[in-house]
Coordinates of C-alpha atoms in Angstrom, one line a residue:
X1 CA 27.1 -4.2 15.4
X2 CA 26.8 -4.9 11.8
X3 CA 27.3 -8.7 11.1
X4 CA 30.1 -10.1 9.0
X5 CA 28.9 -12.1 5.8
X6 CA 29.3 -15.7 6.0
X7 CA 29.3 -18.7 4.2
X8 CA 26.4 -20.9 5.7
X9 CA 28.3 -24.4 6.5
X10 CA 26.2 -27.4 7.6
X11 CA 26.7 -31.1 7.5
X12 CA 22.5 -31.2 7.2
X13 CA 22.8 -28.7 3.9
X14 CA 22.6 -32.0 1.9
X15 CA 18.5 -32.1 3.0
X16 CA 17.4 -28.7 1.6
X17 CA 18.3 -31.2 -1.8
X18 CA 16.0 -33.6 -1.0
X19 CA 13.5 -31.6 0.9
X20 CA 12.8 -29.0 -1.5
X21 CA 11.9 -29.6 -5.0
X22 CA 13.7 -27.9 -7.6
X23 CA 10.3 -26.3 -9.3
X24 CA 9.3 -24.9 -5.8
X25 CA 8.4 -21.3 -5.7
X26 CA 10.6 -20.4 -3.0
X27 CA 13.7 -22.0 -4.7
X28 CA 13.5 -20.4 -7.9
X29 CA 12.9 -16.9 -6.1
X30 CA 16.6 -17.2 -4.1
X31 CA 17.6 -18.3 -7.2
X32 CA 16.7 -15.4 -9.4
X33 CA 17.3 -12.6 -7.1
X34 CA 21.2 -11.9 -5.4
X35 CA 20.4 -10.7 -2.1
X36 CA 23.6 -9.0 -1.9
X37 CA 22.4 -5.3 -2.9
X38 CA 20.1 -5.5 0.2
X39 CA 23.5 -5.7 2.1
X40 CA 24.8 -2.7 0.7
X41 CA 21.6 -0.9 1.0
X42 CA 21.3 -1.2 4.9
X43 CA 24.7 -1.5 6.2
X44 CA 24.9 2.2 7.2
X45 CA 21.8 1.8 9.4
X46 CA 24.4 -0.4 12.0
X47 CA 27.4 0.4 14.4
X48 CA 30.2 -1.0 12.5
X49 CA 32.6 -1.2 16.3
X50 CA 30.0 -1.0 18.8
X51 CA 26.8 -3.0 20.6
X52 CA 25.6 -6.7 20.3
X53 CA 26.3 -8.5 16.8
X54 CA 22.6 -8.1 14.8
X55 CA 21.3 -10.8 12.5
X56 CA 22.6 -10.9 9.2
X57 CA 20.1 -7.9 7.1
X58 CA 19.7 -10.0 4.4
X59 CA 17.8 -12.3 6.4
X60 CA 15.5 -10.5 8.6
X61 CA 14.4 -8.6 5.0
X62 CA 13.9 -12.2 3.6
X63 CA 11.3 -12.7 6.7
X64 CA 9.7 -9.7 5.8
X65 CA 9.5 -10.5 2.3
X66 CA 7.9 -14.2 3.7
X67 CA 5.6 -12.4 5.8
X68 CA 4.2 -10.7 2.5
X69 CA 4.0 -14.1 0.7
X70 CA 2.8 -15.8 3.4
X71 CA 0.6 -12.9 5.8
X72 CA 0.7 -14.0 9.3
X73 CA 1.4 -12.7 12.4
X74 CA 5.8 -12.2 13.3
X75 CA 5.4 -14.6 16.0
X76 CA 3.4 -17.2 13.6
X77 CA 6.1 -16.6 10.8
X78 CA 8.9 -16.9 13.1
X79 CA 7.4 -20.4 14.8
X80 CA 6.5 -21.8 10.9
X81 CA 10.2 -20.5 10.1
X82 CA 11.8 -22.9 12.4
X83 CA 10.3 -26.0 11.2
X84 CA 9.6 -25.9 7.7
X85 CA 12.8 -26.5 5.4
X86 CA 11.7 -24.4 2.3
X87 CA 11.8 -21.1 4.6
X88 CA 15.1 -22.0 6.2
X89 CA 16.0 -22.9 2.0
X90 CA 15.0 -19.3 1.5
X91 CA 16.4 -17.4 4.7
X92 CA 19.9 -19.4 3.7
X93 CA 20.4 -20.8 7.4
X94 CA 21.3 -24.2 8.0
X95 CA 18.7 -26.7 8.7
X96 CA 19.9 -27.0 12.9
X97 CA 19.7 -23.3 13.3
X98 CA 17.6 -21.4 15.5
X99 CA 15.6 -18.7 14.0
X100 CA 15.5 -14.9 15.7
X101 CA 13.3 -13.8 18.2
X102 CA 9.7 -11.9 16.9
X103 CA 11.0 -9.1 18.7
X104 CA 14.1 -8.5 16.4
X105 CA 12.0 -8.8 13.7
X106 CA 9.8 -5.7 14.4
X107 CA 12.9 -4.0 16.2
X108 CA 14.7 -5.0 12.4
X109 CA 11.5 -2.5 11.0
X110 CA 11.6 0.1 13.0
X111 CA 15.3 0.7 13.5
X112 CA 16.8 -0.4 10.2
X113 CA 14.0 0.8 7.1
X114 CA 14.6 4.2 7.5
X115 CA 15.0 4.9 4.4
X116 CA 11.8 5.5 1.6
X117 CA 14.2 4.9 -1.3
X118 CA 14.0 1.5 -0.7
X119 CA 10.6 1.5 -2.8
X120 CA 12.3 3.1 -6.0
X121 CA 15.7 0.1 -5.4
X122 CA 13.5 -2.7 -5.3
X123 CA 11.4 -2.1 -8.3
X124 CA 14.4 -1.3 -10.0
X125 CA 16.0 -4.5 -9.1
X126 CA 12.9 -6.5 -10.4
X127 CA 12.8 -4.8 -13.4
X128 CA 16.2 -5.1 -14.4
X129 CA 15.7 -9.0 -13.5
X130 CA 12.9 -8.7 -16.4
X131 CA 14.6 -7.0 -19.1
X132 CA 17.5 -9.2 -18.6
X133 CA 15.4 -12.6 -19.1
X134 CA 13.5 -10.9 -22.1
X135 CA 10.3 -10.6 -20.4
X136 CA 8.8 -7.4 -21.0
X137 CA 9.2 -6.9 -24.4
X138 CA 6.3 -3.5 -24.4
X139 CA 6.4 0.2 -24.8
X140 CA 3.4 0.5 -23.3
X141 CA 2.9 1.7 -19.2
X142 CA -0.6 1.4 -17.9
X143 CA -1.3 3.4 -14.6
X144 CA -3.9 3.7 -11.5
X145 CA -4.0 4.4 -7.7
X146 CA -4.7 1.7 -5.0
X147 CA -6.1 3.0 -1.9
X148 CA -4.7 1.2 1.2
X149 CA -6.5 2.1 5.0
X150 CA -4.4 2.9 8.0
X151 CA -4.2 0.3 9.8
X152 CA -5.8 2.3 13.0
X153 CA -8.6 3.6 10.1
X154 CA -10.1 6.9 11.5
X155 CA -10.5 5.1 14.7
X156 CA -9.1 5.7 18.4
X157 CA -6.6 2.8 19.7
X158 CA -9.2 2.2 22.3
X159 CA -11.5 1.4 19.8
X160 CA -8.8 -0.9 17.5
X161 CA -8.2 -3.1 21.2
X162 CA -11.7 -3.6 21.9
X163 CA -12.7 -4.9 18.2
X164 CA -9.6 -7.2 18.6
X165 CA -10.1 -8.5 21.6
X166 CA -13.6 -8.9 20.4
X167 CA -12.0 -10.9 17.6
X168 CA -10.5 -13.3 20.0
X169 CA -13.5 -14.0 22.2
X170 CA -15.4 -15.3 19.3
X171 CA -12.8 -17.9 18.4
X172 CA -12.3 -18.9 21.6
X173 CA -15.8 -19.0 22.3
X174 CA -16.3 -21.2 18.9
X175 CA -14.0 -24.1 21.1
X176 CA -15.7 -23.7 24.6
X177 CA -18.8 -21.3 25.1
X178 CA -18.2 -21.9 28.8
X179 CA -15.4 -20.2 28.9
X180 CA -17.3 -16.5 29.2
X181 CA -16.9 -17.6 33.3
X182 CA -13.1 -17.7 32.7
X183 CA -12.3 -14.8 30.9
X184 CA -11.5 -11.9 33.3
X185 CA -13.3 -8.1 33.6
X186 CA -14.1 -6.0 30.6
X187 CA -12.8 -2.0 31.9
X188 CA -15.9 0.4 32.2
X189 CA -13.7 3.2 31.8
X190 CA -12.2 4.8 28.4
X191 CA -8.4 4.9 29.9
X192 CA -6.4 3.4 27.4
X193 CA -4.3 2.0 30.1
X194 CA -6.9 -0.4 31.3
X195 CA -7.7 -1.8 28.0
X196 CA -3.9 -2.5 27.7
X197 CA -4.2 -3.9 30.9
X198 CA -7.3 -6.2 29.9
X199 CA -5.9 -7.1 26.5
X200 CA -3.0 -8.7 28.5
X201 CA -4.5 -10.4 31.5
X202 CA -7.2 -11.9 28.2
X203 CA -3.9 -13.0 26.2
X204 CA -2.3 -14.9 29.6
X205 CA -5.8 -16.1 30.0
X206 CA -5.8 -18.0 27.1
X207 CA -2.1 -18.7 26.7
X208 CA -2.2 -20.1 30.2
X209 CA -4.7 -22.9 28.6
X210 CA -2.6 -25.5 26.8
X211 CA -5.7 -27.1 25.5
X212 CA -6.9 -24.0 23.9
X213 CA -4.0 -22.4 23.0
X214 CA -3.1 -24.7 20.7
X215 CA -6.3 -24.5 18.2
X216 CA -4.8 -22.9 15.5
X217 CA -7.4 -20.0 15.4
X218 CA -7.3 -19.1 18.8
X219 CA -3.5 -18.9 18.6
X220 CA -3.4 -16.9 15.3
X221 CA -6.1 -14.3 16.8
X222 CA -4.0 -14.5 20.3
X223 CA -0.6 -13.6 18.5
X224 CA -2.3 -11.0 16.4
X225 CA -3.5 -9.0 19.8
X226 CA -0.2 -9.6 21.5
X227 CA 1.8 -8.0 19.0
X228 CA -0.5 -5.2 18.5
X229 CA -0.6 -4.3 22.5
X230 CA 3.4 -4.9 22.8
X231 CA 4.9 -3.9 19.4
X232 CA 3.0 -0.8 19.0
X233 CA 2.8 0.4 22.5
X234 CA 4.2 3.9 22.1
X235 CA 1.9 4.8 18.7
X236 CA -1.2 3.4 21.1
X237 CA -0.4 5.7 23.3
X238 CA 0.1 8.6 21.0
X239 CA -3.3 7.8 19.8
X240 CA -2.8 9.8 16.6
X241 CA -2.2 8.5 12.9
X242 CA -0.2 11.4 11.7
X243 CA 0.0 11.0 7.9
X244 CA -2.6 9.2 7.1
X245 CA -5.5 11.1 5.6
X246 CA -9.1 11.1 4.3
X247 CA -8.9 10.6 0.8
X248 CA -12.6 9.6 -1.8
X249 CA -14.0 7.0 -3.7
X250 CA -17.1 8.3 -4.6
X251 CA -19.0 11.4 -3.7
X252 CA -20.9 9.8 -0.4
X253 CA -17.6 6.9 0.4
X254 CA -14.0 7.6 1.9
X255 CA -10.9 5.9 3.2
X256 CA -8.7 6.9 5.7
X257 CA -5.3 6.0 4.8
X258 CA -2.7 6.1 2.0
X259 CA -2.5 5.9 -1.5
X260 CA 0.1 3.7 -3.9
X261 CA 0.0 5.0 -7.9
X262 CA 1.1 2.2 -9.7
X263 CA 2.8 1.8 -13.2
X264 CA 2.7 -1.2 -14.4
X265 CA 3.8 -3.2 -18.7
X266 CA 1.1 -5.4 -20.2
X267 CA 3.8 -8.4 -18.6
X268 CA 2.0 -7.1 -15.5
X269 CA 4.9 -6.5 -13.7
X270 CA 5.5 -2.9 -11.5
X271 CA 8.0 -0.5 -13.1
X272 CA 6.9 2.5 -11.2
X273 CA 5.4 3.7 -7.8
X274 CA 4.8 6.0 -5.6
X275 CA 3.4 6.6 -2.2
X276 CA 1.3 9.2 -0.8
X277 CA -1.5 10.4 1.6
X278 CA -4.7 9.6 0.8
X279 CA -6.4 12.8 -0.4
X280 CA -3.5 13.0 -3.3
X281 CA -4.9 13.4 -6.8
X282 CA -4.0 10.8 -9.0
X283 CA -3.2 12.8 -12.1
X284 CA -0.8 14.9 -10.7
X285 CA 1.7 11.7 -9.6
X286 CA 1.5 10.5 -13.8
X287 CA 5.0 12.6 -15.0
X288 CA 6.9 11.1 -12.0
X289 CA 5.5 7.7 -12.7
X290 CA 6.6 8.0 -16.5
X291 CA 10.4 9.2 -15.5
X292 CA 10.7 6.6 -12.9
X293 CA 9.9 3.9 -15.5
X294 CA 11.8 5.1 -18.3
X295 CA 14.8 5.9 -15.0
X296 CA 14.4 1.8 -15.0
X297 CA 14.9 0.9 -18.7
X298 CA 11.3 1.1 -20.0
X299 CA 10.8 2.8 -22.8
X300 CA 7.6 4.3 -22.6
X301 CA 5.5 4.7 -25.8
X302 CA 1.8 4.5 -24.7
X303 CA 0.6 6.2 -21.4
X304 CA -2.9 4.3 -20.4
X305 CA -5.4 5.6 -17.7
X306 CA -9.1 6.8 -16.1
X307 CA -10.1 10.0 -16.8
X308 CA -7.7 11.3 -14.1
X309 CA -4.8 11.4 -16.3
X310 CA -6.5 13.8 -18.8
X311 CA -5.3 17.2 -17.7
X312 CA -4.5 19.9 -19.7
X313 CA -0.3 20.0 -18.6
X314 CA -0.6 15.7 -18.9
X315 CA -2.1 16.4 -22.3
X316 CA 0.9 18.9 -23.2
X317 CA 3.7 16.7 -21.5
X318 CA 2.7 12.9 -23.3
X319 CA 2.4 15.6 -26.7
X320 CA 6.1 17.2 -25.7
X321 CA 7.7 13.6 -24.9
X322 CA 5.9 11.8 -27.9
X323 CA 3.7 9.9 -25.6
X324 CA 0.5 8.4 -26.8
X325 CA -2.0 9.3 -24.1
X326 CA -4.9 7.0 -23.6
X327 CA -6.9 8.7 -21.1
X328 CA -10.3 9.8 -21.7
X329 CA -11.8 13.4 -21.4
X330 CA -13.0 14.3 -17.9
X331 CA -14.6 17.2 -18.4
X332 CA -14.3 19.2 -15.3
X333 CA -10.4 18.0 -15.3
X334 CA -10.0 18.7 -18.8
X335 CA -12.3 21.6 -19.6
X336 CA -12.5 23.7 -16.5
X337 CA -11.7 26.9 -16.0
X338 CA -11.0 27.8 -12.6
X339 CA -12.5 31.3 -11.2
X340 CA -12.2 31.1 -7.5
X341 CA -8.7 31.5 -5.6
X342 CA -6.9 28.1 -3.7
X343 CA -5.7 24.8 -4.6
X344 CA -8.8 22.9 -4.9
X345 CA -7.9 19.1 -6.3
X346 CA -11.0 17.2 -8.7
X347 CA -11.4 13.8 -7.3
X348 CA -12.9 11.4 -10.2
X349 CA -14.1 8.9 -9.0
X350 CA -16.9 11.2 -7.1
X351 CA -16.6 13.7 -9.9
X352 CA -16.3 16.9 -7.3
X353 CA -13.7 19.0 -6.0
X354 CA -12.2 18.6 -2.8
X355 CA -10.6 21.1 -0.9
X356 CA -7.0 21.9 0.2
X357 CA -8.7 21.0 3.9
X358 CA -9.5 17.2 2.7
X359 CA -12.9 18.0 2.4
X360 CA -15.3 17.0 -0.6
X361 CA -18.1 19.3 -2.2
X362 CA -21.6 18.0 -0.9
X363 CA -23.3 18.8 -4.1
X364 CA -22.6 20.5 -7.2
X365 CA -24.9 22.2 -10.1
X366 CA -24.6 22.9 -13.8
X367 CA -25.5 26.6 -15.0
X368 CA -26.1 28.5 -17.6
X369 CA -27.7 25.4 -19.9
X370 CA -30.8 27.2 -21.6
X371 CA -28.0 30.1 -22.9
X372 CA -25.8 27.1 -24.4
X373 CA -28.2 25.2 -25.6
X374 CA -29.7 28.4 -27.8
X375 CA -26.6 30.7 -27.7
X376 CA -23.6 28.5 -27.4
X377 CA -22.5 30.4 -23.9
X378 CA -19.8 28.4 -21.8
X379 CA -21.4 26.1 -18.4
X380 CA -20.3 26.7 -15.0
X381 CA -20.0 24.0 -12.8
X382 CA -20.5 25.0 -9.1
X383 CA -19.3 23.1 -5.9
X384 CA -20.9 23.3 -2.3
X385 CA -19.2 22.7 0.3
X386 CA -20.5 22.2 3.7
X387 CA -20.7 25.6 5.3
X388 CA -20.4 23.6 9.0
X389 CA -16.8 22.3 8.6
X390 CA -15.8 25.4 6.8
X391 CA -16.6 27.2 10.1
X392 CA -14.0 25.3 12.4
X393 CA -11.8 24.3 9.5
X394 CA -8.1 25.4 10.5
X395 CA -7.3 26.4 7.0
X396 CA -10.4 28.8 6.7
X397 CA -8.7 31.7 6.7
X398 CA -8.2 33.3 2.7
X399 CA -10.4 30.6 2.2
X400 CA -13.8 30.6 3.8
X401 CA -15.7 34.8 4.7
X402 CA -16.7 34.4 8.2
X403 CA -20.5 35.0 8.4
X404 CA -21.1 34.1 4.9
X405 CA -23.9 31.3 4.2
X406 CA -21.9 29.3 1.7
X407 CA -18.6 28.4 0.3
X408 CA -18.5 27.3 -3.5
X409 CA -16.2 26.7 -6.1
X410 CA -16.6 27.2 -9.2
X411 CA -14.8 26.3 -12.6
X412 CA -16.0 26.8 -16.8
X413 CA -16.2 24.0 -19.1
X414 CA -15.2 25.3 -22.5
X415 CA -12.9 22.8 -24.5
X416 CA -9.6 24.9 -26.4
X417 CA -7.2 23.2 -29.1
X418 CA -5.4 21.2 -27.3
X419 CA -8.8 19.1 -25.6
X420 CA -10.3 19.1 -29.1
X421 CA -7.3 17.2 -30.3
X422 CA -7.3 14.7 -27.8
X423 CA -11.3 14.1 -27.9
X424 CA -10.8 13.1 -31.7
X425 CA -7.8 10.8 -31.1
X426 CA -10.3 9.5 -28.0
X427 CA -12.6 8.5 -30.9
X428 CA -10.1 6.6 -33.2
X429 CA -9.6 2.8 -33.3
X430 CA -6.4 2.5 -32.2
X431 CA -7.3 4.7 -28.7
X432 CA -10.0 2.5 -27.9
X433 CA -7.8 -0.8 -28.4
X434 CA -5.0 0.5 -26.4
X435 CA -7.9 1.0 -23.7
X436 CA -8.9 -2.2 -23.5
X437 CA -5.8 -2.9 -21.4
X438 CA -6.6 -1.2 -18.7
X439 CA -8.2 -3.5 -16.6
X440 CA -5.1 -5.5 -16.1
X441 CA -3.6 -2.7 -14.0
X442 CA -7.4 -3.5 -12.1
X443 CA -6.7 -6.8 -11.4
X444 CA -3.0 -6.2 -10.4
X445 CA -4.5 -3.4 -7.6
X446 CA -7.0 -6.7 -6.5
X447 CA -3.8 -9.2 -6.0
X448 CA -2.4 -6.6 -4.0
X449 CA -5.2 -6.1 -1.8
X450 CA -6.5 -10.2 -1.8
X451 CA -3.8 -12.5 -1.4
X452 CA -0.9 -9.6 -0.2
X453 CA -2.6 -7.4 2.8
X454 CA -2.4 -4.4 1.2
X455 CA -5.8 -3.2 2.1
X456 CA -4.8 -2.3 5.5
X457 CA -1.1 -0.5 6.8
X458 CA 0.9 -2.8 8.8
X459 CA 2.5 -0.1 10.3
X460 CA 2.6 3.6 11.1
X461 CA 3.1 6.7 9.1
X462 CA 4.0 7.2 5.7
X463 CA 7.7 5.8 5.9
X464 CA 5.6 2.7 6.8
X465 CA 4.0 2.3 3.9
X466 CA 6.6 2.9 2.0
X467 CA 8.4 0.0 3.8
X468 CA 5.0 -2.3 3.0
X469 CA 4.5 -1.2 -0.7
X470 CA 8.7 -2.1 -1.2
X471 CA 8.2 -5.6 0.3
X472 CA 4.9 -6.1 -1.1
X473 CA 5.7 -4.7 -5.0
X474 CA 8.7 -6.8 -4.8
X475 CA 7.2 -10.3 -4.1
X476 CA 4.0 -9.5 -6.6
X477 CA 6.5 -8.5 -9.1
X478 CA 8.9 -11.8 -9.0
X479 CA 6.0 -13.9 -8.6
X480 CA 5.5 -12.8 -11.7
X481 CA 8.5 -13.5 -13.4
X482 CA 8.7 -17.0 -12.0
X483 CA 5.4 -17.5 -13.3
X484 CA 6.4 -15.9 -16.7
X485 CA 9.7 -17.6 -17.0
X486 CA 7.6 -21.2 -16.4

């Protein structure tokens, strides 16, 4: 049952005056943002008439939002959340009450973000926070990708347990290497079941030990297992990471996972994002990025990013919406030609095609050089893919000949108007000033990543990390406009 909204009453309120500081971070933050839209946002996902009264929504999203500033296991942020004043400050309970359970808090993530929007409402909120307190003050939106790994990687669940529990020897090992007699009997078999089973007798094991448990360590690395094992039983045991996919860095280095294209003012904060699989091309995401700023209140001037942002219809668009582009020339982006059928993607950073399978080109070739070089003829650029994957590949057919020896792709590099124009505004002063900003947006993907936990899902599926790149933007962003507003 939804909760009613209350006013938080409490003859200990009086200490959260003392206690917390008026320049602490976590004071300003409640301060700044009203909660109340969050309300609003969620109340549909509860009964109204029916079932047990939930915890207040506003609340278990302020945990999450701790959990992002603070990355630690629920049952460690639930356990800090009881005793330390400045969370309870934050969370708006009184200083006597008990905090929930760490089972409502994952049951709060599952059942209740159901919703991707929430990514687009956030930013929003931020942003609108910043224009009203004058702090971005820019035209300007620079833009880039941030690759983020499923949190089961390509690996199987059998796999994830064992280099966990792994994980928890070693620390408990690190307070008593005599415990190896104690700990009970690794499973010889590749049953998921019995590595369950084994994760849980190791976790009693050592929770069992009072003396051991309590080395802070040990208990982080014990928590981290048990909430693994019981909060994502069923997704263990479907074994599969649905959305996730393979997605390239460079030509011979891949991720399995998701991608988040970021748009981000020279203010560093986030007006834009979106969320997709990892084999997404970044260029393609740049329009949406661009309407969902300018949807916020940015006026967008100045478009700044890699060489993925350079194709042709990004060239046309920024020209049609009186955008200045600063994106450099990629030449097979920008200047090929396609000749064979299918919707092959260019991956930049590894300068080769990949296919609509997920699969990169293994090599590639330039033809026709002697003939350009005395003629002026047009190059060809040719990709090879691996003729072994394209043999079982379930998208082979209209794609791949059976019997033949190879499959390549192939695309012309000839410049027309519209490329020309570009490479000589790419060659002014102004473009390559404008450039110079872009590593800010470098630094902003490394803050994710470093100090948030965005370089592994905390969850499953795409709706996941949508959920995780909402909290996440949404902290990064208001830590910036505390920061900003001193």
């Amino acid at each position: 049952m939804l909760p009613k909204k209350e006013l938080v009453l409490s003859s200990y309120s009086a200490l959260y005056d003392i206690l917390i500081p008026k320049d602490h971070f976590l004071r300003k933050f409640k301060n700044l943002v009203d909660f109340e839209f969050i309300y609003d946002e969620l109340k549909d996902m509860y009964n109204e008439a029916f079932g047990a009264t939930a915890k207040c929504p506003i609340m278990m999203f302020k945990l999450l939002l701790l959990k992002v500033m603070y990355p630690m296991s629920d049952r460690d942020l639930i356990e800090r959340a009881t005793f330390d004043m400045s969370f309870k400050y934050f969370l708006d309970v009184a200083p006597e009450d008990k905090i929930v359970h760490p089972t409502s808090l994952t049951k709060f993530r599952k059942l209740r973000l159901q919703d991707a929007s929430l990514l687009d409402l956030l930013i929003k909120k931020t942003v609108e926070i910043a224009l009203q307190e004058g702090l971005i003050k820019s035209n300007q939106i620079i833009v880039d990708s941030t690759h983020t790994d499923s949190m089961f990687n390509s690996t199987s669940p059998i796999e994830i347990l064992i280099e966990q529990s792994k994980q928890l020897r070693k620390s408990v090992y690190r307070q008593d290497e005599t415990y190896k007699d104690k700990m009970p009997t690794k499973p010889g078999t590749n049953e998921l079941l019995d590595h369950i089973n084994y994760c849980n007798q190791l976790i009693n094991t050592i929770k069992n030990d009072e003396r051991l448990y309590i080395k802070e360590d040990v208990k982080l690395k014990t928590n981290l297992l048990e909430e693994i094992v019981n909060d994502d039983i069923e997704q263990l045991n479907s074994t599969v990471e649905k959305d996730a996919k393979v997605g390239h860095k460079t030509s011979d280095s891949s991720f399995f996972g998701y991608k988040t294209h970021i748009a981000m003012v020279p203010e560093r904060i986030v007006t834009s994002a979106i969320v997709t699989t990892g084999e997404q091309n970044d260029g393609k995401q740049a329009k949406e990025l661009i309407e969902k700023a300018v949807e916020n209140g940015i006026e967008v001037k100045v478009f700044i990013g890699d060489g993925a942002y350079s194709e042709k219809d990004m060239i046309e668009y920024a020209k049609e919406k009186e955008i200045k582009l600063v994106s450099k020339l990629s030449k097979t982006v920008s200047e090929g030609n396609k000749r064979a059928s299918g919707e092959f993607e260019y991956n930049k950073d590894a300068g080769r095609y990949v296919c609509t399978a997920g699969h990169m080109a293994i090599k590639k070739a330039l033809h026709g050089k002697k003939k350009h070089a005395t003629q002026g003829t047009v190059l060809r650029e040719t990709h090879y893919f691996d003729i072994e994957k394209c043999k079982v590949c379930p998208l082979r057919e209209g794609c791949y000949t059976e019997g033949a020896a190879s499959k390549t792709y192939t695309v012309t590099l000839k410049k027309d108007k519209i490329h020309e124009e570009h490479q000589l505004y790419q060659e002014t002063e102004e473009f390559k000033e404008l450039a110079k900003n872009r590593y800010m947006i470098e630094a902003k993907n490394a803050e994710l990543k470093n100090r948030h936990g965005f370089k592994k899902s905390q969850s499953h599926g795409l709706l996941g990390m949508h959920i995780q790149s909402a909290t996440t933007l949404f902290v990064v962003n208001m830590k910036r406009i505390i920061t900003l507003k001193g």
